[in-house]
Amino acid sequence: VDYDDLMLSLLKEAAKKMINTCNEYQKRHGKKTLFEVPEV
């Protein structure tokens, strides 16, 4: 496997995970912005 290909696939995986995490967060917190500090 080419090093560049490996990096690209890792980046794609990371991006997918990040997007999924953001979507889950937004569902749970009623579409608040990600930069809003949650009140504890």
PDB file of C-alpha atoms in Angstrom:
ATOM      1  CA  VAL A   1       0.000   0.000   0.000  1.00  0.00           C
ATOM      2  CA  ASP A   2       1.236   3.448  -0.881  1.00  0.00           C
ATOM      3  CA  TYR A   3       1.870   5.740   2.071  1.00  0.00           C
ATOM      4  CA  ASP A   4      -0.307   8.479   0.553  1.00  0.00           C
ATOM      5  CA  ASP A   5      -3.167   6.023   0.019  1.00  0.00           C
ATOM      6  CA  LEU A   6      -2.895   4.889   3.621  1.00  0.00           C
ATOM      7  CA  MET A   7      -3.006   8.461   4.922  1.00  0.00           C
ATOM      8  CA  LEU A   8      -5.960   9.261   2.675  1.00  0.00           C
ATOM      9  CA  SER A   9      -7.996   6.308   3.903  1.00  0.00           C
ATOM     10  CA  LEU A  10      -7.169   7.166   7.518  1.00  0.00           C
ATOM     11  CA  LEU A  11      -8.292  10.744   6.947  1.00  0.00           C
ATOM     12  CA  LYS A  12     -11.520   9.556   5.334  1.00  0.00           C
ATOM     13  CA  GLU A  13     -12.238   7.263   8.282  1.00  0.00           C
ATOM     14  CA  ALA A  14     -11.508  10.044  10.770  1.00  0.00           C
ATOM     15  CA  ALA A  15     -13.727  12.463   8.871  1.00  0.00           C
ATOM     16  CA  LYS A  16     -16.585   9.952   8.803  1.00  0.00           C
ATOM     17  CA  LYS A  17     -16.279   9.372  12.544  1.00  0.00           C
ATOM     18  CA  MET A  18     -16.172  13.105  13.226  1.00  0.00           C
ATOM     19  CA  ILE A  19     -19.288  13.737  11.119  1.00  0.00           C
ATOM     20  CA  ASN A  20     -21.133  10.886  12.827  1.00  0.00           C
ATOM     21  CA  THR A  21     -20.139  12.236  16.231  1.00  0.00           C
ATOM     22  CA  CYS A  22     -21.327  15.735  15.292  1.00  0.00           C
ATOM     23  CA  ASN A  23     -24.645  14.359  14.054  1.00  0.00           C
ATOM     24  CA  GLU A  24     -25.153  12.353  17.238  1.00  0.00           C
ATOM     25  CA  TYR A  25     -24.293  15.395  19.342  1.00  0.00           C
ATOM     26  CA  GLN A  26     -26.741  17.581  17.432  1.00  0.00           C
ATOM     27  CA  LYS A  27     -29.529  15.017  17.778  1.00  0.00           C
ATOM     28  CA  ARG A  28     -28.940  14.742  21.509  1.00  0.00           C
ATOM     29  CA  HIS A  29     -28.653  18.473  22.102  1.00  0.00           C
ATOM     30  CA  GLY A  30     -31.425  19.670  19.826  1.00  0.00           C
ATOM     31  CA  LYS A  31     -29.342  21.116  16.977  1.00  0.00           C
ATOM     32  CA  LYS A  32     -27.314  23.503  19.108  1.00  0.00           C
ATOM     33  CA  THR A  33     -24.119  24.820  17.589  1.00  0.00           C
ATOM     34  CA  LEU A  34     -21.050  22.745  18.378  1.00  0.00           C
ATOM     35  CA  PHE A  35     -19.282  25.803  19.782  1.00  0.00           C
ATOM     36  CA  GLU A  36     -21.933  26.444  22.409  1.00  0.00           C
ATOM     37  CA  VAL A  37     -20.755  25.484  25.872  1.00  0.00           C
ATOM     38  CA  PRO A  38     -23.205  23.053  27.475  1.00  0.00           C
ATOM     39  CA  GLU A  39     -24.602  24.123  30.828  1.00  0.00           C
ATOM     40  CA  VAL A  40     -23.689  21.655  33.538  1.00  0.00           C
TER      41      VAL A  40
END
